[in-house]
PDB file of C-alpha atoms and ligand atoms in Angstrom:
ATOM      1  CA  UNK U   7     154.736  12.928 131.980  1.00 43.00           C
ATOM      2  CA  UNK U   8     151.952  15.816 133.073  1.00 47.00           C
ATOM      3  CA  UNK U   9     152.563  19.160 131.808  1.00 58.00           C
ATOM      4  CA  UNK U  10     155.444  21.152 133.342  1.00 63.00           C
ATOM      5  CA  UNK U  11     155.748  24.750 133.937  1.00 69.00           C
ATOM      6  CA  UNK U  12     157.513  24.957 130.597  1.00 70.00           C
ATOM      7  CA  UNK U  13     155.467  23.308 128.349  1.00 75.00           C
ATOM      8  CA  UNK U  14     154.509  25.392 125.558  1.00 89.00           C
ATOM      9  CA  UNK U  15     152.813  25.634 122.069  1.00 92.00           C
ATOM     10  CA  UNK U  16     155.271  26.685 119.449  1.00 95.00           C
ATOM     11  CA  UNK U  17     154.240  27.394 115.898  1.00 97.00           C
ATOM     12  CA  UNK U  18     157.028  27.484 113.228  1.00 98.00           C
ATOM     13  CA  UNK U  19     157.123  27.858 109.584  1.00 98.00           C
ATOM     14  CA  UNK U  20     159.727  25.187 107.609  1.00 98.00           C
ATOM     15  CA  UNK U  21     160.413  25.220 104.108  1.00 98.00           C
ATOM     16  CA  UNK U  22     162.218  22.337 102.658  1.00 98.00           C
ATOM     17  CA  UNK U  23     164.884  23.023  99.772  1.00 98.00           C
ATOM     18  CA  UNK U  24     167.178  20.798  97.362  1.00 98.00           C
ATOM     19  CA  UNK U  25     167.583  19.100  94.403  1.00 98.00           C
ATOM     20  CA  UNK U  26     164.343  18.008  91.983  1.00 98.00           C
ATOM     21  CA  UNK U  27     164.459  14.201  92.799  1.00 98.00           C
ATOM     22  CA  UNK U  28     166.196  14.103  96.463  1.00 98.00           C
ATOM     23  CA  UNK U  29     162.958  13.050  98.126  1.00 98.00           C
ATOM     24  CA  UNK U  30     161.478  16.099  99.801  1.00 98.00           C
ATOM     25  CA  UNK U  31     157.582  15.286  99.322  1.00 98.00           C
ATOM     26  CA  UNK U  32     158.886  11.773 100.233  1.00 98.00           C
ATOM     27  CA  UNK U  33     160.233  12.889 103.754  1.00 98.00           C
ATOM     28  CA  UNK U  34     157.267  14.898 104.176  1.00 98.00           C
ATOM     29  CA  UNK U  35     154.356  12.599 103.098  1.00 98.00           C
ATOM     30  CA  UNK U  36     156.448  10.113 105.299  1.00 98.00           C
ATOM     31  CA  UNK U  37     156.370  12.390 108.575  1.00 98.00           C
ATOM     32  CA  UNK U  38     152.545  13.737 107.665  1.00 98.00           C
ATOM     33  CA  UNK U  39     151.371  10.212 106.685  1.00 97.00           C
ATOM     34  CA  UNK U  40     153.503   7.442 107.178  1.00 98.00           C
ATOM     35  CA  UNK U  41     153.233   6.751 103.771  1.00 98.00           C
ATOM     36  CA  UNK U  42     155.935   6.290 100.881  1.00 98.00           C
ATOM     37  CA  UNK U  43     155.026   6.524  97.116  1.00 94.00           C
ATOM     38  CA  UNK U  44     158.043   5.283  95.236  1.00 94.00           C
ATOM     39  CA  UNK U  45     155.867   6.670  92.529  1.00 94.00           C
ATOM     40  CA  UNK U  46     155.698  10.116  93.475  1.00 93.00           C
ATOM     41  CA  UNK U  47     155.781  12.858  91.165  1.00 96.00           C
ATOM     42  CA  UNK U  48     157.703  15.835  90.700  1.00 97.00           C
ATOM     43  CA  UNK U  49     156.425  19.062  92.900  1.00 97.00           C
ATOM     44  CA  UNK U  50     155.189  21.850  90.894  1.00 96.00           C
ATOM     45  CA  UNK U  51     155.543  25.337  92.449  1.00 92.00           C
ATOM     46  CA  UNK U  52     155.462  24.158  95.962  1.00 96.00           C
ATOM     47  CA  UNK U  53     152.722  22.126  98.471  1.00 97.00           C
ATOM     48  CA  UNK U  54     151.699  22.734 102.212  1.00 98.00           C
ATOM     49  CA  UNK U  55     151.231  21.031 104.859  1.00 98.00           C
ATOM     50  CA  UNK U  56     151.535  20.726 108.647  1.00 98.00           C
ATOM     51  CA  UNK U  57     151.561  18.804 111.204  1.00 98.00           C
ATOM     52  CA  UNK U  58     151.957  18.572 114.875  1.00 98.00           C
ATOM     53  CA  UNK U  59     154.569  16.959 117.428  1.00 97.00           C
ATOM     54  CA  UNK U  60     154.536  16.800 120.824  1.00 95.00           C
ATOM     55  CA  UNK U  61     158.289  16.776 123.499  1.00 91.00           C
ATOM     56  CA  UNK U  62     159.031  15.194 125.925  1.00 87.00           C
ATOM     57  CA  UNK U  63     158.398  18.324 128.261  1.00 85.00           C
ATOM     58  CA  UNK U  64     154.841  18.591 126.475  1.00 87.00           C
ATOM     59  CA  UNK U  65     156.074  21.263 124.427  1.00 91.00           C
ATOM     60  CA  UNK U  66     153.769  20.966 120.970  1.00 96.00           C
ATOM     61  CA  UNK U  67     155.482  22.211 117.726  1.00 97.00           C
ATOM     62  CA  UNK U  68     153.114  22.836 114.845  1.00 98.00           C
ATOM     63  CA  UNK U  69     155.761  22.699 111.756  1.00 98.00           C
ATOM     64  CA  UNK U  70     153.816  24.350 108.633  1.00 98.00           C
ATOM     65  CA  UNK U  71     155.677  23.002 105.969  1.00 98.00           C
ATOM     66  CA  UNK U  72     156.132  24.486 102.308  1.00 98.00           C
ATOM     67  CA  UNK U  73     157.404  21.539 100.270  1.00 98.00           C
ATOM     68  CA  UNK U  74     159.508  23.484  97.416  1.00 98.00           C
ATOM     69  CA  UNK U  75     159.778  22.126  93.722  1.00 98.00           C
ATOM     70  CA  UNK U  76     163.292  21.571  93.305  1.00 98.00           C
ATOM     71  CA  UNK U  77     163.094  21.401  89.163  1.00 97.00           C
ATOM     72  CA  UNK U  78     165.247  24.657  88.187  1.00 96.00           C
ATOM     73  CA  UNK U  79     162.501  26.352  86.330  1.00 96.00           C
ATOM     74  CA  UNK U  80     160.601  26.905  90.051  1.00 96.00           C
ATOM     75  CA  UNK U  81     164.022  28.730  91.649  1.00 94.00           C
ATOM     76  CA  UNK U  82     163.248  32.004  91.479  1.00 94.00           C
ATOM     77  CA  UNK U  83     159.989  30.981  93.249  1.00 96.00           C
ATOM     78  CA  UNK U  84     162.350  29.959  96.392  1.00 97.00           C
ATOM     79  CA  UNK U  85     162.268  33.445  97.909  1.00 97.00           C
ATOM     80  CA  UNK U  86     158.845  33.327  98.480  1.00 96.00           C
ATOM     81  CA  UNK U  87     158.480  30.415 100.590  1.00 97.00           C
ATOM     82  CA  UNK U  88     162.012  31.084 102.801  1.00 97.00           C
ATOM     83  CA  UNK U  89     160.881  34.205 103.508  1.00 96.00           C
ATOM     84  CA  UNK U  90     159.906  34.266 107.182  1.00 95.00           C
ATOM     85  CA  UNK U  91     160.670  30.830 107.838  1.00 98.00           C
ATOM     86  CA  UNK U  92     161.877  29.442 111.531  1.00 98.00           C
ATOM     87  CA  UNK U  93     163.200  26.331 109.585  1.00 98.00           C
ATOM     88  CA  UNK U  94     165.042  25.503 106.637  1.00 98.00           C
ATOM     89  CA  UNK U  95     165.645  21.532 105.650  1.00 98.00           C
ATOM     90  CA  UNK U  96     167.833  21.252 102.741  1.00 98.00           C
ATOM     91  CA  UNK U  97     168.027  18.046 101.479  1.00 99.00           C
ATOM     92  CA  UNK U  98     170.194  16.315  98.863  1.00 99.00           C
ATOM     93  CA  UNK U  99     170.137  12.812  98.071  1.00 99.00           C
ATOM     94  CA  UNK U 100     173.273  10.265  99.217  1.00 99.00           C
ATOM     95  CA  UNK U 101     173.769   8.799  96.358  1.00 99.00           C
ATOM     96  CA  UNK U 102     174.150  11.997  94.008  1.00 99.00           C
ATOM     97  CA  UNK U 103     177.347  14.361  94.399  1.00 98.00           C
ATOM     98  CA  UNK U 104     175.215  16.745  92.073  1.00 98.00           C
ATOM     99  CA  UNK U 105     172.667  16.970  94.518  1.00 98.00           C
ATOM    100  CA  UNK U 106     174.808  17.891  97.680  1.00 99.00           C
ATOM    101  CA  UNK U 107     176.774  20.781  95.284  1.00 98.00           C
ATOM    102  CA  UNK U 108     172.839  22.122  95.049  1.00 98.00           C
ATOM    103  CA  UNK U 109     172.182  21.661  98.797  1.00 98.00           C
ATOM    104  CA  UNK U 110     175.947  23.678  99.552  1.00 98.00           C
ATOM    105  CA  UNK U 111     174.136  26.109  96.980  1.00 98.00           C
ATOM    106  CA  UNK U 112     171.122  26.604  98.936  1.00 98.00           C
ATOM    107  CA  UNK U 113     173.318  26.913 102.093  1.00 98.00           C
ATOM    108  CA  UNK U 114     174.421  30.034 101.101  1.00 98.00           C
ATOM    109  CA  UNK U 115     171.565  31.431  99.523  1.00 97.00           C
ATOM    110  CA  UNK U 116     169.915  31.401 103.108  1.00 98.00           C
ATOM    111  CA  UNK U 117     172.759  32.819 104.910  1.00 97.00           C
ATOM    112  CA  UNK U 118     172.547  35.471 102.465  1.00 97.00           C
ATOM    113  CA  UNK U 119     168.652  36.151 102.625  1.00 97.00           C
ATOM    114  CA  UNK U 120     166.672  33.689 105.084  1.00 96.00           C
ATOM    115  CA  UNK U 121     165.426  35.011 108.458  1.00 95.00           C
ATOM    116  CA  UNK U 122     168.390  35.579 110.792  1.00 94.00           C
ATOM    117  CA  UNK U 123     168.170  33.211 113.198  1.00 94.00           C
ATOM    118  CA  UNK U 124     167.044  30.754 110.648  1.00 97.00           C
ATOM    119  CA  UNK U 125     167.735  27.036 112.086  1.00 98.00           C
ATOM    120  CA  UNK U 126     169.083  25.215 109.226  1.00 98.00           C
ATOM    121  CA  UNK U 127     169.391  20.891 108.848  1.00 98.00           C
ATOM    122  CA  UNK U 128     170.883  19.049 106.510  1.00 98.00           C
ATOM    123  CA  UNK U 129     169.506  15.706 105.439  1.00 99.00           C
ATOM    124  CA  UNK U 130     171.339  13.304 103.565  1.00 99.00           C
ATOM    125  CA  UNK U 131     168.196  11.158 102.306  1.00 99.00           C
ATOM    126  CA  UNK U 132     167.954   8.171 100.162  1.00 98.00           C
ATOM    127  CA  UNK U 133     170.207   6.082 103.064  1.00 98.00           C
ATOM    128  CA  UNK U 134     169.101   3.167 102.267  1.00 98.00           C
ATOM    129  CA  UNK U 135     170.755   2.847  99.113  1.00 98.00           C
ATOM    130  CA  UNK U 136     173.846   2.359 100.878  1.00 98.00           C
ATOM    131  CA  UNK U 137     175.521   0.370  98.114  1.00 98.00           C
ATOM    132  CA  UNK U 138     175.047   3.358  95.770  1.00 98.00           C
ATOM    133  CA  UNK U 139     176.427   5.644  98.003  1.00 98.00           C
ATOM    134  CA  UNK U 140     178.624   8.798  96.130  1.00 98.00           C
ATOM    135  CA  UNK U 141     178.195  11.168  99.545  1.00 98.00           C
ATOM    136  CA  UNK U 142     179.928   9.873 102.123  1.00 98.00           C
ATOM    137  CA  UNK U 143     178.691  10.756 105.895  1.00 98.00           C
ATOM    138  CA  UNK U 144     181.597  12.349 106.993  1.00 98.00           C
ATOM    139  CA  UNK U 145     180.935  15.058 103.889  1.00 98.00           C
ATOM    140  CA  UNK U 146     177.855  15.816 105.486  1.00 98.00           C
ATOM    141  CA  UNK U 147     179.022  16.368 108.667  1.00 98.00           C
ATOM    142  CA  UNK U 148     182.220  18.276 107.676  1.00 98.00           C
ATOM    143  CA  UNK U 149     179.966  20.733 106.142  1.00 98.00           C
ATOM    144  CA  UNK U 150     177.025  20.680 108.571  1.00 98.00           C
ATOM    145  CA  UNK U 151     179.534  21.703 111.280  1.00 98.00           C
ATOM    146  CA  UNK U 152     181.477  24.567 109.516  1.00 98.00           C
ATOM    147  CA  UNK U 153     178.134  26.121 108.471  1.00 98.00           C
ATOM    148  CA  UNK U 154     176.506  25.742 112.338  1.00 96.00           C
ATOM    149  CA  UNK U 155     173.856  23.182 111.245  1.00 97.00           C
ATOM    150  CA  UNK U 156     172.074  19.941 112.325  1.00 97.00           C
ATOM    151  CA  UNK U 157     172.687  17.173 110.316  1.00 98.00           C
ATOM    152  CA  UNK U 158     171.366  13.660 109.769  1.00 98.00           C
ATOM    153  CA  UNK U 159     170.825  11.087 107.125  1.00 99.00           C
ATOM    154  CA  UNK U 160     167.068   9.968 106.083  1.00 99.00           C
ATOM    155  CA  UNK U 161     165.428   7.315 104.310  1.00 98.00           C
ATOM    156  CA  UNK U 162     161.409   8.320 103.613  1.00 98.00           C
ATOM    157  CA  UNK U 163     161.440   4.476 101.980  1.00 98.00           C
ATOM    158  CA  UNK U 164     162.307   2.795 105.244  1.00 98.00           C
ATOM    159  CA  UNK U 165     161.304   5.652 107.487  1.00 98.00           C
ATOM    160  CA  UNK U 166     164.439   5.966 108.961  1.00 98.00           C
ATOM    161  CA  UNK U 167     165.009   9.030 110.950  1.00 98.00           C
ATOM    162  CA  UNK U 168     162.418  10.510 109.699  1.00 98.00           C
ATOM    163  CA  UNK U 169     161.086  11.618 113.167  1.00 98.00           C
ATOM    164  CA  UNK U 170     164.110  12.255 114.344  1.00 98.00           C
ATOM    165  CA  UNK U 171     164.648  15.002 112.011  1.00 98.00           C
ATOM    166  CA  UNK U 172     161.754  16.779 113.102  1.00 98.00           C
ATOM    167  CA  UNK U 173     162.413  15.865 116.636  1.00 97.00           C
ATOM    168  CA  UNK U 174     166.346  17.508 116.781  1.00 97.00           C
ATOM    169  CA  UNK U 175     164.753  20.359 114.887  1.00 97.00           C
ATOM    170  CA  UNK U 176     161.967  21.362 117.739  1.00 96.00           C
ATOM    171  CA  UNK U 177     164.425  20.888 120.103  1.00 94.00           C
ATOM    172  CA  UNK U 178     166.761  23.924 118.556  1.00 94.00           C
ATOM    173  CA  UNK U 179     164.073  26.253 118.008  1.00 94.00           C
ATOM    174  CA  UNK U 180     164.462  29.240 120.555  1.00 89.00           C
TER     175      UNK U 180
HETATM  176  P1  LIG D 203     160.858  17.756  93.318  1.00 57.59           P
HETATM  177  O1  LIG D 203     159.450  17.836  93.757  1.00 57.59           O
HETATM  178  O2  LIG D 203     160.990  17.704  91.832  1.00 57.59           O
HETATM  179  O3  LIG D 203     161.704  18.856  93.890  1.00 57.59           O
HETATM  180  O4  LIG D 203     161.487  16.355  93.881  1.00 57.59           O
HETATM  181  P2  LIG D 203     161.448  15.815  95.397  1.00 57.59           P
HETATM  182  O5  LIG D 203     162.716  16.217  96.086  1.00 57.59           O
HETATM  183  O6  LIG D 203     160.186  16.196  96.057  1.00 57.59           O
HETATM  184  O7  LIG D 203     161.511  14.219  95.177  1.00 57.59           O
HETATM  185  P3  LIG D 203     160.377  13.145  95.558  1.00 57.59           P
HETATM  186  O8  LIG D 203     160.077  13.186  97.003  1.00 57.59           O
HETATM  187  O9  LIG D 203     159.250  13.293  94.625  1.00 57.59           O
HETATM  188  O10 LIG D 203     161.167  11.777  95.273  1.00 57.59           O
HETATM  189  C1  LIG D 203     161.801  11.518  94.023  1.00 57.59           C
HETATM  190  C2  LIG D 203     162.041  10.027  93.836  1.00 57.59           C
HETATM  191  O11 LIG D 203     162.928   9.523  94.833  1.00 57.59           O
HETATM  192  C3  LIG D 203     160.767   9.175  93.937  1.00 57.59           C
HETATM  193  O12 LIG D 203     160.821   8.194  92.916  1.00 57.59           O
HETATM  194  C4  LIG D 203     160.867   8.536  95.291  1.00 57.59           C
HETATM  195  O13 LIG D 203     160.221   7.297  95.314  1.00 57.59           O
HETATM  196  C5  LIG D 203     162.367   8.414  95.509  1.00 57.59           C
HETATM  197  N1  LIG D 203     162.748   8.484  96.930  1.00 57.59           N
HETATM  198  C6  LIG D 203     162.438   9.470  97.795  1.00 57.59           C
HETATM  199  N2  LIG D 203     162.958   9.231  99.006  1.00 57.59           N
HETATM  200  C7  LIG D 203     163.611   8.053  98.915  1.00 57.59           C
HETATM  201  C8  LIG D 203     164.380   7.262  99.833  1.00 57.59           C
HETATM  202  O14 LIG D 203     164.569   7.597 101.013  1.00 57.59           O
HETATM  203  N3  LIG D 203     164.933   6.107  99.337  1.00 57.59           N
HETATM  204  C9  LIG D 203     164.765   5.701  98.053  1.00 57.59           C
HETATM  205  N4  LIG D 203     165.345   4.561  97.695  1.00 57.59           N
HETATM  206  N5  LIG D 203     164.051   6.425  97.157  1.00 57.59           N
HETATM  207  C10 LIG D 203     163.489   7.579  97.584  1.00 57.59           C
HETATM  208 MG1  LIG D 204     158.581  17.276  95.504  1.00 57.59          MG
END
């Protein structure tokens, strides 16, 4: 696989959005580290961090990623960290019908204000607890698809699709 005529070096800012609780420094530590922490604690204003994936084409995508606090009392911080992003990952958590009203609610807000062009996912996360499911996929997917986003369902506990998120996101950037 030796570097093709296309191969490039892309450099895009993400911010990550949803619900306090949903798992967003989870799915990040996961996809920085490879690490879980089922004792992680709440985010507080927001965190960076970045890393670096490479395609299949050799294409690298540096993702510098602002890890928002989802607690209510940060919201009006949002702004801030959307502005100017390539990337927005809102997240809600499977297993919480609150949590995907919040995500629909952040939806909107970025239509309204993000970058145009934004490329927007949305991540179901927490799919692991399957037998407390209150989300069902095809919710996700109904509204993915009317509102022109990617959308896939995480777990940062087992690691699944973790990289595929970030994968199915470099692969839309323009
Ligand atoms: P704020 O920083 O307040 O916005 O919350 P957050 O969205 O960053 O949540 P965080 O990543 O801190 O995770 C909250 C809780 O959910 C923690 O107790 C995690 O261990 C748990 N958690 C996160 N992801 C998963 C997952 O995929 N499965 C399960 N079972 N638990 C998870
Ligand atoms: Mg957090």
């Amino acid at each position: 696989n030796s570097e093709g005529p296309d191969a490039k070096n892309l450099r895009v800012k993400l911010v990550l959005l949803g619900d306090s609780g949903v798992g967003k420094s989870c799915i990040v530590l996961r996809f920085v580290r490879g690490q879980f922490d089922p004792t992680s604690k709440v985010t507080v204003g927001a965190s960076f961090l970045s890393q670096t994936i490479a395609l299949q084409d050799s294409t690298t995508v540096k993702f510098e990623i602002w890890d928002t606090a989802g607690q209510e009392r940060y919201a009006a911080l949002a702004p801030l960290y959307y502005r100017g992003a390539g990337v927005a990952v809102i997240v809600y958590d499977i297993t919480s019908p609150e949590s995907f009203a919040k995500a629909q609610y952040w939806v909107k807000e970025l239509q309204k204000h993000g970058s145009p062009g934004i490329v927007m996912a949305l991540v179901g996360n927490k799919a692991d607890l399957q037998e407390k499911r209150e989300v069902q996929v095809q919710d996700g997917t109904d509204y993915a698809e009317k509102n022109g986003m990617f959308f896939i369902e995480t777990s940062a506990k087992t690691a699944d699709n973790i990289n595929q998120l970030f994968e199915e996101i470099a692969k839309r950037l323009p």
